[in-house]
Structure formats: C-alpha cells, structure tokens
DNA sequence: GTCTATAGAAGGATAGAC
DNA sequence: GTCTATCCTTCTATAGAC
C-alpha cells in the first residue's frame, strides 16, 4: 500500500523528469507524462496537485543533483592539478549520462529567475568557493613556483572551467553537425576534451608564475 | 500602402523577436506579440499565416545575425593575438546588447534539432574555420617562436573561446546572484572578462611553443 | 489591410464512481 | 489509490464585415 504509493509516485516523478527535461515547463504535457508513467492523467494531480508543483519538484531534484555533483568533485582532497583533471573527467562523464541537463537548467533559470533565488540561498556555495581558494592560497605557497592568482580572477577561472565543460552539451546540436563535416565525432571530441580542458586551465595558471 | 504594409509587418516582426526570445516558441503567446506590436491578433495570421511560420522567420533572422557577427569578427585581418582580443571585446559587447540571444538559440536548437540542419547547410562554416586555421598555419610560421597546434585542437580551442564568451550570458541568472554575494557586479565581471579571456587563450597557445 | 466575433482544439484540473 | 467523464480556460486560427 504505502509501498505501492511510493512506487506510483516514483514512476510519475521519473516520467516527469524525462518529459520536463526534454520539453521544458512550457512544452511538457501532463498527458505525455502520464503515458510514459503508464498511469492515468488524473493521478498526476492526485499526487502533485498541479503541473507547476510537479515541475518544481522535478527542477529542485535535478538542480540539487547537479550541485551535489559539483560539490563532490570540489570536495576531493587532491593537489590542484590533479583536481582539475579529476573535475573535467568526472564532470564530462556525468553529463554524458545526463546530456539534457545543462540546457534544461539554463533555460528554466532564464525563464524564471525567481526560481533561482530560493536555490542559491539553500546551496552553500561558499563551501565550493572555499574548496578552491584555500588550495590556491595554502597548498600553493608550498610549491617551488607558486601560482599567482588574484582573488577576483577566481570567479573568472571557475566560470571558464564550467563553461568549457558545459558548453559542448548545451550546444551539442549545433556543434555535432559541424564536427561531422570536418570528420570528427562528438564522442571523440568529448574524450579529447577531458585532457584538453585540463591542459588549458593549467597552462593559464602556469603563465602566472613569477 | 506598401509603405504602411511594410511598417505593420515590421512592427509585428520586431514584437515577435522580443516575445519569442523572452519566452521561447512554446511559452510565447500570439496575443502578447499582437499587444506589443499594437495591432490586432488576427493580423499576425494575415501576415505570417501560422505561429510556427512566424517563429521560423524570427529564428532564422536571429541566427543569421549571430553567425554574421561571428563571421565579421573572424574576417578581420589582424595578427592572431590582436584578433583574439578583438573577438572577445566585440563578442561580449555584442551580447551585452542582446543578452537573451544565446539562451534562445541554444534552447530552440535543442528542442528542434532539425531546424539546425537547414541553417548549417546554408552557413559557410568553412570560411570561419579557414579564417582561423590559415593564420595558425601561415602567419604563424613566420614567427620567431611559432605556435604548435594540431588541427584537431582547433575545434577544441574555438569551442572553448565561444564557450568562455557565451556562457556568462547563458548562465547569467545563476551567476549574477553568486557574484553579488562575493561583492562583484555582473558588469564588472564582464569588463574584466574581455581581457581575462584573451590572456587565457593566448596563455594556452604560448604553452605550446617548442 | 484591419477589425470583431467565433470556431475548434488542446490542455490543465476536478467530480464522482469504484 | 485509481479510473472515467467532463468542466473550463486558454490559445491558435478563420470567417466575415468594414
């Protein structure tokens, strides 16, 4: 009973995640979610009341998953260069498993900025920021040739790293046909990107050595 | 008469660009477009027949504007390092004037990949590719310390440059509140980004000198 | 070419039986 | 908890007067 409830609710939720992330809030249809879940449309309302409430539940879950992925990567205790390699390898692999995720998050944040405020307040972004900064500040000073990074640059570097990692997935349908015309595949491009992106960031950090 | 027609059609088209790029195909309402254009809703159908045809006209126009911007930047005859600086300065400035453009393009390409195929075929992407490659190949060899870039890396570098430039706008509503909490403004971040991004790319190219 | 009025379809939501 | 039937609103699209 409670077992069965949980099962139905779960099926609805999974179906909703699929449909919403493919079509977005506006493009999604309750009927399609019901069909995919293999249940009646009115059950959606029984469990989640309205389309918007269902969407919010889905959005929060997906956003939390994404932020947790970032947090778990940054939390790894590794030397900076290792961590950078680990970041791109893990993050690109993660998005290969969830390729629709970046554009979904970006689109919906854009359509409804208010949605973000709740989330930003909940997330301990400071722990992410600090997970990077101390390493540049402390570990760094023990190096033979320490990196010289101004604090303002941290946000530039971090957003660039995320951009490099996320953009290919957000722009996949633009990028893939162009790559094909030059004889490359998207998969090969992604594999090469793990190493390229790491070298890219590290090259910049090293260019700051005094 | 023809003058007046042109005016009405133009007003509709401008209004449609605004509404579609804010709300996307699915979220846009014909009524809102009509209101913004200051005309009757049925006139939309008189001039453009269906919502989809109107949307396609808008999408093609916006996409063409974007590609032309890229093309005009790459077409500049400048030494590579100057061109890189010029690219980020011009492109970021362009997007400051059209901040909703990146997420609009990315979202709609994602929702309807087929839309892209027509466009890709029309665009002479080869001229863009070649506008970069020869410079690394020819101009480059005259340098005292030429860059050593494999051809496969070109796509990695170019997509990274675009990612670095575009991502802040696509993720603005996520980025801005976080920046504010660390005492930075989005505008200041963007201004700094022009120089940062250039240095970033150049540092990588220089790291390849033998 | 522009408007009013309305058709026609789709989609979210609810009532009520089981 | 799950289904059928249906309400009601919204939206695209068209008919027809001016």
Coordinates of C-alpha atoms (C1' of nucleotides) in Angstrom, one line a residue:
Chain A
X1 CA 0.0 0.0 0.0
X2 CA 2.5 2.6 1.1
X3 CA 4.8 0.5 -0.9
X4 CA 2.5 0.8 -3.9
X5 CA 2.0 4.5 -3.4
X6 CA 5.7 5.1 -3.3
X7 CA 6.0 3.1 -6.5
X8 CA 3.4 5.1 -8.4
X9 CA 4.7 8.4 -7.1
X10 CA 8.2 7.3 -8.1
X11 CA 7.1 6.3 -11.6
X12 CA 5.4 9.7 -12.1
X13 CA 8.4 11.5 -10.8
X14 CA 10.8 9.7 -13.1
X15 CA 8.5 10.2 -16.1
X16 CA 8.1 13.9 -15.3
X17 CA 11.9 14.3 -15.1
X18 CA 12.2 12.8 -18.6
X19 CA 9.5 14.8 -20.2
X20 CA 10.2 18.1 -18.5
X21 CA 13.9 18.0 -19.2
X22 CA 13.2 17.2 -22.9
X23 CA 10.4 19.7 -23.5
X24 CA 10.8 22.3 -20.7
X25 CA 8.0 23.5 -18.5
X26 CA 6.0 25.2 -21.3
X27 CA 6.4 22.4 -23.8
X28 CA 5.7 19.5 -21.5
X29 CA 2.2 17.9 -21.5
X30 CA 0.7 16.2 -18.5
X31 CA -0.8 13.6 -20.8
X32 CA 2.7 12.6 -22.1
X33 CA 4.0 12.3 -18.5
X34 CA 1.0 10.1 -17.6
X35 CA 1.5 7.9 -20.7
X36 CA 5.2 7.5 -20.0
X37 CA 4.5 6.6 -16.4
X38 CA 1.8 4.2 -17.6
X39 CA -0.9 5.7 -15.4
X40 CA -4.0 7.9 -15.7
X41 CA -3.6 11.6 -16.1
X42 CA -5.7 12.5 -13.1
X43 CA -3.3 10.6 -10.8
X44 CA -0.7 13.2 -11.6
X45 CA -3.0 15.7 -9.9
X46 CA -3.7 13.4 -7.1
X47 CA 0.0 13.1 -6.2
X48 CA 1.3 16.6 -7.2
X49 CA -1.8 18.8 -7.3
X50 CA -0.7 21.0 -10.2
X51 CA 1.7 20.9 -13.2
X52 CA 3.7 23.7 -11.6
X53 CA 4.2 21.9 -8.3
X54 CA 5.3 18.8 -10.2
X55 CA 7.7 20.8 -12.2
X56 CA 9.1 22.5 -9.2
X57 CA 9.7 19.1 -7.5
X58 CA 11.5 17.9 -10.7
X59 CA 13.5 21.1 -11.1
X60 CA 14.7 21.1 -7.5
X61 CA 15.7 17.5 -7.7
X62 CA 17.7 18.0 -10.9
X63 CA 19.3 21.2 -9.7
X64 CA 20.3 19.5 -6.4
X65 CA 21.8 16.6 -8.3
X66 CA 23.9 18.9 -10.4
X67 CA 25.1 21.0 -7.5
X68 CA 25.9 17.9 -5.5
X69 CA 28.0 16.6 -8.4
X70 CA 30.0 19.9 -8.4
X71 CA 30.3 19.8 -4.6
X72 CA 31.5 16.2 -4.5
X73 CA 34.1 16.9 -7.2
X74 CA 35.5 20.0 -5.5
X75 CA 35.5 18.2 -2.1
X76 CA 38.1 15.7 -3.3
X77 CA 41.3 16.2 -1.5
X78 CA 43.7 16.3 -4.3
X79 CA 46.6 18.5 -5.4
X80 CA 45.3 21.3 -7.6
X81 CA 46.4 19.9 -10.9
X82 CA 45.0 16.5 -10.1
X83 CA 41.8 18.0 -9.0
X84 CA 41.5 20.0 -12.3
X85 CA 42.0 16.8 -14.3
X86 CA 39.5 15.0 -12.0
X87 CA 37.0 17.8 -12.4
X88 CA 36.8 17.6 -16.2
X89 CA 36.9 13.8 -16.4
X90 CA 34.2 13.4 -13.8
X91 CA 32.0 16.3 -15.0
X92 CA 32.1 15.5 -18.7
X93 CA 31.4 11.8 -17.9
X94 CA 28.5 12.9 -15.7
X95 CA 27.0 15.0 -18.4
X96 CA 27.4 12.2 -21.0
X97 CA 25.0 10.3 -18.7
X98 CA 22.7 13.4 -18.4
X99 CA 23.1 15.3 -21.7
X100 CA 19.9 17.2 -21.5
X101 CA 20.6 18.6 -18.0
X102 CA 22.7 21.7 -18.8
X103 CA 20.2 23.2 -21.3
X104 CA 17.3 22.4 -19.1
X105 CA 18.8 24.2 -16.1
X106 CA 19.9 27.2 -18.1
X107 CA 16.6 27.5 -19.9
X108 CA 14.4 27.3 -16.9
X109 CA 16.6 29.6 -14.8
X110 CA 16.3 32.0 -17.6
X111 CA 12.6 31.8 -17.9
X112 CA 12.0 32.1 -14.2
X113 CA 14.9 33.8 -12.4
X114 CA 12.9 33.8 -9.1
X115 CA 13.2 30.1 -9.0
X116 CA 16.9 30.5 -8.6
X117 CA 16.9 32.7 -5.5
X118 CA 15.5 30.0 -3.3
X119 CA 18.1 27.6 -4.6
X120 CA 21.0 29.9 -4.3
X121 CA 20.1 30.6 -0.7
X122 CA 19.9 26.9 0.1
X123 CA 23.2 26.0 -1.5
X124 CA 26.3 26.5 0.5
X125 CA 28.2 28.0 -2.5
X126 CA 30.8 29.3 0.0
X127 CA 32.0 25.7 0.6
X128 CA 32.5 25.4 -3.2
X129 CA 34.3 28.7 -3.4
X130 CA 36.5 27.9 -0.4
X131 CA 37.2 24.5 -1.7
X132 CA 39.1 26.1 -4.5
X133 CA 40.6 29.2 -2.9
X134 CA 42.4 27.6 0.0
X135 CA 44.2 25.4 -2.3
X136 CA 45.5 28.3 -4.3
X137 CA 46.3 30.1 -1.1
X138 CA 47.7 27.4 1.2
X139 CA 48.8 24.4 -0.7
X140 CA 50.0 26.7 -3.4
X141 CA 52.5 28.6 -1.2
X142 CA 54.4 25.4 -0.5
X143 CA 55.2 25.0 -4.2
X144 CA 58.6 25.7 -5.7
X145 CA 56.9 28.0 -8.2
X146 CA 53.6 29.1 -6.6
X147 CA 50.7 30.3 -8.8
X148 CA 49.9 33.9 -8.6
X149 CA 46.2 34.4 -8.8
X150 CA 44.3 37.5 -7.7
X151 CA 41.1 36.7 -5.9
X152 CA 39.0 38.4 -8.5
X153 CA 40.3 36.0 -11.0
X154 CA 39.0 33.0 -9.2
X155 CA 35.5 33.7 -10.5
X156 CA 36.8 34.2 -14.0
X157 CA 38.7 30.9 -13.9
X158 CA 36.0 28.8 -12.3
X159 CA 33.3 30.1 -14.6
X160 CA 35.6 29.4 -17.6
X161 CA 36.2 25.9 -16.4
X162 CA 32.5 25.3 -16.1
X163 CA 31.8 27.0 -19.4
X164 CA 34.3 24.8 -21.2
X165 CA 32.8 21.7 -19.7
X166 CA 29.1 22.5 -20.1
X167 CA 29.0 24.4 -23.4
X168 CA 29.5 21.4 -25.7
X169 CA 26.5 19.7 -24.2
X170 CA 24.4 22.9 -24.3
X171 CA 25.4 23.5 -27.9
X172 CA 25.5 19.8 -28.9
X173 CA 23.0 20.1 -31.8
X174 CA 24.9 23.0 -33.2
X175 CA 28.4 21.5 -32.7
X176 CA 27.8 17.9 -33.7
X177 CA 26.9 18.5 -37.4
X178 CA 29.8 20.9 -37.8
X179 CA 32.2 18.4 -36.2
X180 CA 30.9 15.7 -38.5
X181 CA 31.7 17.8 -41.6
X182 CA 35.3 18.1 -40.5
X183 CA 35.5 14.3 -40.0
X184 CA 35.3 14.3 -36.2
X185 CA 32.7 12.6 -34.0
X186 CA 31.1 14.2 -30.9
X187 CA 32.2 11.3 -28.7
X188 CA 35.8 11.6 -29.8
X189 CA 35.7 15.4 -29.3
X190 CA 34.4 14.8 -25.7
X191 CA 37.1 12.3 -24.9
X192 CA 39.8 14.7 -26.2
X193 CA 38.2 17.5 -24.3
X194 CA 38.9 15.9 -20.9
X195 CA 42.6 16.3 -21.4
X196 CA 42.5 19.4 -23.4
X197 CA 40.4 21.3 -20.9
X198 CA 42.8 20.3 -18.1
X199 CA 45.9 21.5 -20.0
X200 CA 44.0 24.6 -20.9
X201 CA 43.4 25.7 -17.4
X202 CA 46.8 24.6 -16.1
X203 CA 48.6 26.4 -18.9
X204 CA 46.9 29.6 -17.7
X205 CA 47.8 29.1 -14.1
X206 CA 51.4 28.4 -15.0
X207 CA 51.6 31.5 -17.1
X208 CA 51.1 33.4 -13.9
X209 CA 54.2 32.0 -12.2
X210 CA 56.5 34.8 -11.4
Chain B
X1 CA 0.1 51.4 -48.8
X2 CA 3.1 49.2 -49.5
X3 CA 4.8 51.6 -47.1
X4 CA 2.2 51.0 -44.5
X5 CA 2.2 47.3 -45.0
X6 CA 5.9 47.2 -44.6
X7 CA 5.5 49.1 -41.4
X8 CA 3.0 46.8 -39.9
X9 CA 4.9 43.7 -40.9
X10 CA 8.0 45.2 -39.5
X11 CA 6.3 46.0 -36.2
X12 CA 4.9 42.5 -35.9
X13 CA 8.3 41.1 -36.7
X14 CA 10.1 43.2 -34.1
X15 CA 7.5 42.4 -31.4
X16 CA 7.8 38.7 -32.3
X17 CA 11.5 38.8 -31.9
X18 CA 11.1 40.2 -28.5
X19 CA 8.4 37.9 -27.3
X20 CA 9.9 34.7 -28.8
X21 CA 13.4 35.4 -27.4
X22 CA 12.0 36.0 -24.0
X23 CA 9.5 33.2 -23.8
X24 CA 10.6 30.7 -26.4
X25 CA 8.4 29.1 -29.0
X26 CA 6.3 27.2 -26.5
X27 CA 5.9 30.0 -24.0
X28 CA 5.2 32.7 -26.4
X29 CA 1.6 33.9 -27.0
X30 CA 0.3 35.3 -30.2
X31 CA -1.8 37.7 -28.2
X32 CA 1.3 39.1 -26.4
X33 CA 3.0 39.7 -29.7
X34 CA 0.0 41.5 -31.1
X35 CA -0.3 43.7 -28.0
X36 CA 3.4 44.6 -28.1
X37 CA 3.1 45.4 -31.8
X38 CA 0.0 47.5 -31.0
X39 CA -2.2 45.7 -33.6
X40 CA -4.9 43.1 -33.7
X41 CA -4.2 39.4 -33.2
X42 CA -5.7 38.3 -36.5
X43 CA -3.2 40.5 -38.4
X44 CA -0.4 38.2 -37.3
X45 CA -2.1 35.4 -39.2
X46 CA -2.7 37.7 -42.2
X47 CA 1.0 38.4 -42.5
X48 CA 2.6 35.2 -41.3
X49 CA -0.2 32.6 -41.6
X50 CA 0.8 30.5 -38.5
X51 CA 2.7 30.8 -35.3
X52 CA 5.3 28.4 -36.5
X53 CA 6.0 30.3 -39.7
X54 CA 6.3 33.5 -37.7
X55 CA 8.7 31.8 -35.3
X56 CA 10.8 30.3 -38.1
X57 CA 11.2 33.7 -39.6
X58 CA 12.3 35.2 -36.3
X59 CA 14.6 32.3 -35.5
X60 CA 16.3 32.5 -38.9
X61 CA 16.8 36.2 -38.6
X62 CA 18.3 36.0 -35.1
X63 CA 20.5 33.0 -36.0
X64 CA 21.7 34.8 -39.1
X65 CA 22.5 37.9 -37.1
X66 CA 24.6 35.8 -34.7
X67 CA 26.5 34.0 -37.4
X68 CA 27.2 37.2 -39.2
X69 CA 28.6 38.6 -36.1
X70 CA 31.0 35.7 -35.8
X71 CA 31.9 35.9 -39.4
X72 CA 32.6 39.6 -39.4
X73 CA 34.8 39.2 -36.3
X74 CA 36.8 36.3 -37.8
X75 CA 37.1 38.1 -41.1
X76 CA 39.1 40.9 -39.6
X77 CA 42.6 40.9 -40.9
X78 CA 44.6 41.1 -37.7
X79 CA 47.6 39.3 -36.2
X80 CA 46.3 36.3 -34.2
X81 CA 46.8 37.8 -30.8
X82 CA 45.1 41.0 -31.8
X83 CA 42.2 39.1 -33.4
X84 CA 41.7 37.1 -30.2
X85 CA 41.4 40.3 -28.2
X86 CA 39.2 41.8 -30.8
X87 CA 36.9 38.7 -30.7
X88 CA 36.2 38.8 -27.0
X89 CA 35.8 42.5 -26.9
X90 CA 33.4 42.6 -29.8
X91 CA 31.5 39.5 -29.0
X92 CA 31.0 40.3 -25.3
X93 CA 29.9 43.8 -26.3
X94 CA 27.5 42.4 -28.9
X95 CA 25.9 40.1 -26.3
X96 CA 25.6 42.9 -23.8
X97 CA 23.3 44.4 -26.4
X98 CA 21.5 41.1 -27.0
X99 CA 21.7 39.3 -23.7
X100 CA 18.8 36.9 -24.3
X101 CA 20.2 35.7 -27.6
X102 CA 22.5 32.9 -26.5
X103 CA 20.0 31.0 -24.4
X104 CA 17.3 31.5 -27.1
X105 CA 19.4 29.9 -29.8
X106 CA 20.6 27.1 -27.6
X107 CA 17.2 26.3 -26.3
X108 CA 15.4 26.2 -29.6
X109 CA 18.2 24.3 -31.3
X110 CA 17.8 21.7 -28.6
X111 CA 14.1 21.5 -28.8
X112 CA 14.1 21.1 -32.6
X113 CA 17.5 19.9 -33.9
X114 CA 16.0 19.6 -37.4
X115 CA 15.8 23.4 -37.5
X116 CA 19.6 23.5 -37.4
X117 CA 20.3 21.3 -40.4
X118 CA 18.9 23.8 -42.9
X119 CA 20.9 26.5 -41.2
X120 CA 24.2 24.7 -41.0
X121 CA 23.9 23.8 -44.7
X122 CA 23.4 27.5 -45.6
X123 CA 26.2 28.9 -43.5
X124 CA 29.6 28.7 -45.0
X125 CA 31.2 27.5 -41.8
X126 CA 34.3 26.6 -43.8
X127 CA 35.1 30.2 -44.2
X128 CA 35.0 30.6 -40.5
X129 CA 37.2 27.5 -39.9
X130 CA 39.6 28.6 -42.6
X131 CA 39.7 32.1 -41.2
X132 CA 41.4 30.8 -38.2
X133 CA 43.4 27.9 -39.5
X134 CA 45.5 29.7 -42.1
X135 CA 46.7 32.1 -39.6
X136 CA 47.9 29.4 -37.3
X137 CA 49.4 27.7 -40.3
X138 CA 50.9 30.5 -42.4
X139 CA 51.3 33.7 -40.5
X140 CA 52.4 31.5 -37.7
X141 CA 55.4 30.0 -39.4
X142 CA 56.9 33.4 -39.8
X143 CA 57.1 33.9 -36.0
X144 CA 60.3 33.6 -34.1
X145 CA 58.6 31.1 -31.8
X146 CA 55.6 29.6 -33.8
X147 CA 52.6 28.1 -32.0
X148 CA 52.4 24.4 -32.4
X149 CA 48.8 23.4 -32.7
X150 CA 47.4 20.2 -34.1
X151 CA 44.5 20.5 -36.4
X152 CA 42.2 18.5 -34.1
X153 CA 42.9 21.0 -31.4
X154 CA 41.4 23.9 -33.4
X155 CA 37.9 22.8 -32.7
X156 CA 38.7 22.4 -29.0
X157 CA 40.2 25.9 -28.9
X158 CA 37.5 27.6 -30.9
X159 CA 34.6 26.0 -29.0
X160 CA 36.4 26.9 -25.8
X161 CA 36.7 30.5 -26.8
X162 CA 33.0 30.7 -27.7
X163 CA 32.1 28.9 -24.5
X164 CA 34.0 31.3 -22.4
X165 CA 32.3 34.2 -24.1
X166 CA 28.8 32.9 -24.3
X167 CA 28.4 31.0 -21.0
X168 CA 28.2 34.0 -18.7
X169 CA 25.2 35.2 -20.6
X170 CA 23.5 31.9 -20.8
X171 CA 24.0 31.4 -17.1
X172 CA 23.5 35.0 -16.1
X173 CA 20.7 34.4 -13.6
X174 CA 22.7 31.7 -11.9
X175 CA 26.0 33.7 -12.0
X176 CA 24.8 37.1 -11.0
X177 CA 23.4 36.4 -7.6
X178 CA 26.6 34.4 -6.7
X179 CA 28.8 37.2 -7.9
X180 CA 26.9 39.7 -5.8
X181 CA 27.4 37.6 -2.7
X182 CA 31.1 37.9 -3.2
X183 CA 30.9 41.6 -3.7
X184 CA 31.3 41.6 -7.5
X185 CA 28.9 43.0 -10.1
X186 CA 28.0 41.3 -13.3
X187 CA 29.0 44.3 -15.4
X188 CA 32.5 44.5 -13.8
X189 CA 32.8 40.8 -14.3
X190 CA 32.1 41.2 -18.0
X191 CA 34.5 44.0 -18.4
X192 CA 37.3 42.0 -16.8
X193 CA 36.3 39.0 -18.8
X194 CA 37.3 40.7 -22.1
X195 CA 41.0 40.8 -21.0
X196 CA 40.9 37.7 -19.0
X197 CA 39.6 35.6 -21.8
X198 CA 42.2 36.9 -24.2
X199 CA 45.0 36.1 -21.8
X200 CA 43.5 32.8 -21.2
X201 CA 43.6 31.7 -24.8
X202 CA 46.9 33.2 -25.5
X203 CA 48.5 31.6 -22.5
X204 CA 47.4 28.2 -23.9
X205 CA 48.8 28.9 -27.3
X206 CA 52.1 30.0 -25.9
X207 CA 52.3 26.9 -23.7
X208 CA 52.7 25.0 -27.0
X209 CA 55.8 26.8 -28.2
X210 CA 58.5 24.3 -28.6
Chain C
dG1 C1' -5.4 45.9 -44.7
dT2 C1' -7.7 45.9 -40.3
dC3 C1' -11.1 44.8 -37.1
dT4 C1' -14.9 41.8 -34.4
dA5 C1' -16.6 37.6 -33.4
dT6 C1' -16.2 33.0 -33.0
dA7 C1' -15.0 28.4 -34.3
dG8 C1' -12.3 24.4 -32.9
dA9 C1' -8.9 22.1 -30.5
dA10 C1' -5.9 21.3 -26.6
dG11 C1' -4.6 21.1 -22.1
dG12 C1' -5.0 21.6 -17.0
dA13 C1' -7.8 20.5 -13.4
dT14 C1' -11.8 18.4 -10.8
dA15 C1' -16.1 15.4 -9.5
dG16 C1' -17.5 11.2 -8.5
dA17 C1' -17.8 6.1 -9.1
dC18 C1' -15.3 2.0 -7.8
Chain D
dG1 C1' -5.5 4.9 -4.8
dT2 C1' -7.1 4.7 -9.5
dC3 C1' -10.2 5.3 -13.2
dT4 C1' -13.9 7.7 -16.5
dA5 C1' -16.1 11.6 -17.7
dT6 C1' -16.3 16.2 -18.0
dC7 C1' -15.6 21.1 -17.0
dC8 C1' -13.4 25.3 -18.1
dT9 C1' -9.9 28.1 -19.6
dT10 C1' -6.6 29.3 -23.0
dC11 C1' -4.9 29.6 -27.4
dT12 C1' -4.4 29.2 -32.4
dA13 C1' -6.8 30.1 -36.4
dT14 C1' -10.5 31.6 -39.6
dA15 C1' -14.9 33.8 -41.3
dG16 C1' -16.8 37.9 -42.5
dA17 C1' -17.9 42.9 -42.0
dC18 C1' -15.9 47.3 -43.0

